[in-house]
XYZ file of C-alpha atoms in Angstrom:
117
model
C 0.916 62.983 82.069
C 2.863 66.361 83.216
C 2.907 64.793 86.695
C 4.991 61.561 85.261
C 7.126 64.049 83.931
C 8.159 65.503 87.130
C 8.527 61.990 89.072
C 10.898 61.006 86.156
C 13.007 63.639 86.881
C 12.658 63.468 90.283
C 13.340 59.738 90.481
C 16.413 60.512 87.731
C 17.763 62.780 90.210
C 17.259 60.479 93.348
C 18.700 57.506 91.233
C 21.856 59.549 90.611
C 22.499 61.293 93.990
C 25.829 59.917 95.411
C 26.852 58.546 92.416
C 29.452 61.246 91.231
C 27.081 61.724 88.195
C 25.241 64.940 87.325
C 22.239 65.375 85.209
C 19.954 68.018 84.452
C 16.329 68.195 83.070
C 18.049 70.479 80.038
C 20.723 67.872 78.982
C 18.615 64.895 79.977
C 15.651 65.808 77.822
C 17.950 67.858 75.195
C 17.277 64.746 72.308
C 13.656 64.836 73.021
C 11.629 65.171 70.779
C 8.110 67.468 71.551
C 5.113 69.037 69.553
C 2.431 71.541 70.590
C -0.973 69.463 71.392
C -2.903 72.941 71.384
C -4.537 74.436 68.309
C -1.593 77.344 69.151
C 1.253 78.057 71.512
C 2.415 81.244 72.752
C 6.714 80.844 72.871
C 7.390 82.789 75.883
C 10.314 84.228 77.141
C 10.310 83.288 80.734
C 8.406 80.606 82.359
C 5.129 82.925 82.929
C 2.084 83.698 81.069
C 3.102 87.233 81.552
C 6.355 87.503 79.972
C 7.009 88.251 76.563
C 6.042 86.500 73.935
C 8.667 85.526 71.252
C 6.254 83.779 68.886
C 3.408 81.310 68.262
C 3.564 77.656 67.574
C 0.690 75.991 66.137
C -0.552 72.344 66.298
C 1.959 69.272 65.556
C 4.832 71.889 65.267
C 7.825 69.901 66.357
C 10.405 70.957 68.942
C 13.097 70.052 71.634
C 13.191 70.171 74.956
C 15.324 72.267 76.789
C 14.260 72.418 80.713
C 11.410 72.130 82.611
C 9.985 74.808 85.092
C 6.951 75.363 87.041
C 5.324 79.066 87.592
C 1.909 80.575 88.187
C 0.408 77.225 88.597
C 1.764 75.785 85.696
C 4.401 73.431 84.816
C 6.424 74.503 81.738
C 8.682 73.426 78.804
C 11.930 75.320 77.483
C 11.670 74.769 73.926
C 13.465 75.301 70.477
C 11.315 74.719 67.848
C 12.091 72.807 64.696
C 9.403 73.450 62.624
C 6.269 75.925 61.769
C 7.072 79.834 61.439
C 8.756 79.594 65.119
C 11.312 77.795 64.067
C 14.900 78.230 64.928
C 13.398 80.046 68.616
C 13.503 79.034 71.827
C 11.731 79.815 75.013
C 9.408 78.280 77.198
C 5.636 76.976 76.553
C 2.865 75.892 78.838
C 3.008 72.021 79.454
C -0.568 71.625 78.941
C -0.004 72.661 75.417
C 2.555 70.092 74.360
C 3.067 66.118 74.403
C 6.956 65.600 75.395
C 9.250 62.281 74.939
C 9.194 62.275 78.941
C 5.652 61.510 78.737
C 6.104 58.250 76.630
C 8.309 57.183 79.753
C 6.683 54.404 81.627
C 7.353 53.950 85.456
C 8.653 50.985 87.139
C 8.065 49.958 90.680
C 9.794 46.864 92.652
C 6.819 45.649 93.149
C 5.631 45.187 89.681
C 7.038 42.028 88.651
C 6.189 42.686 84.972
C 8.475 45.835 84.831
C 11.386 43.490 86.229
C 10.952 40.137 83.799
């Protein structure tokens, strides 16, 4: 799931090259929608599990994406939250710990004749 993520991004990015039109992950993903998959979520404030932490979010708390990094072996969400007793914060959460709106983003190739008609 994390990996479609990344080649949506990636194929965003490719897709847009040349074209006079810029797009980041932050902006691109910024009305995404997201909520923590784990039974908790440490809110960190760098993309590391060894920064601080700025609060825990706790299953089916809702939030928005902000960026996407990877660090330490892990890929990683910037976050605000919009609900639970992190609300209102933002900062960056493991992606193994949350379902994102990129992940509900199918892939099309040109040889698929079903994406196409």
């Amino acid at each position: 799931m994390k990996l479609r993520k990344t080649i949506t991004a990636l194929s965003l990015t490719a897709a847009l090259a040349g074209t006079g039109i810029v797009a980041t992950a932050g902006t691109a993903q910024a009305a995404g929608g997201c909520y923590v998959t784990a039974s908790s979520a440490t809110l960190r404030s760098k993309a590391t599990t060894s920064s601080t932490a700025l609060g825990v979010a706790y299953r089916g708390n809702k939030c928005v994406e902000r960026d996407y990094g990877y660090s330490g072996g892990y890929g990683w969400t910037k976050v605000t939250m919009t609900t639970g007793n992190a609300k209102g914060r933002t900062g960056w959460i493991r992606d193994d710990l949350t379902h994102t709106a990129a992940e509900d983003i199918g892939t099309c190739i040109p040889e698929d004749y079903a994406c196409h008609h």
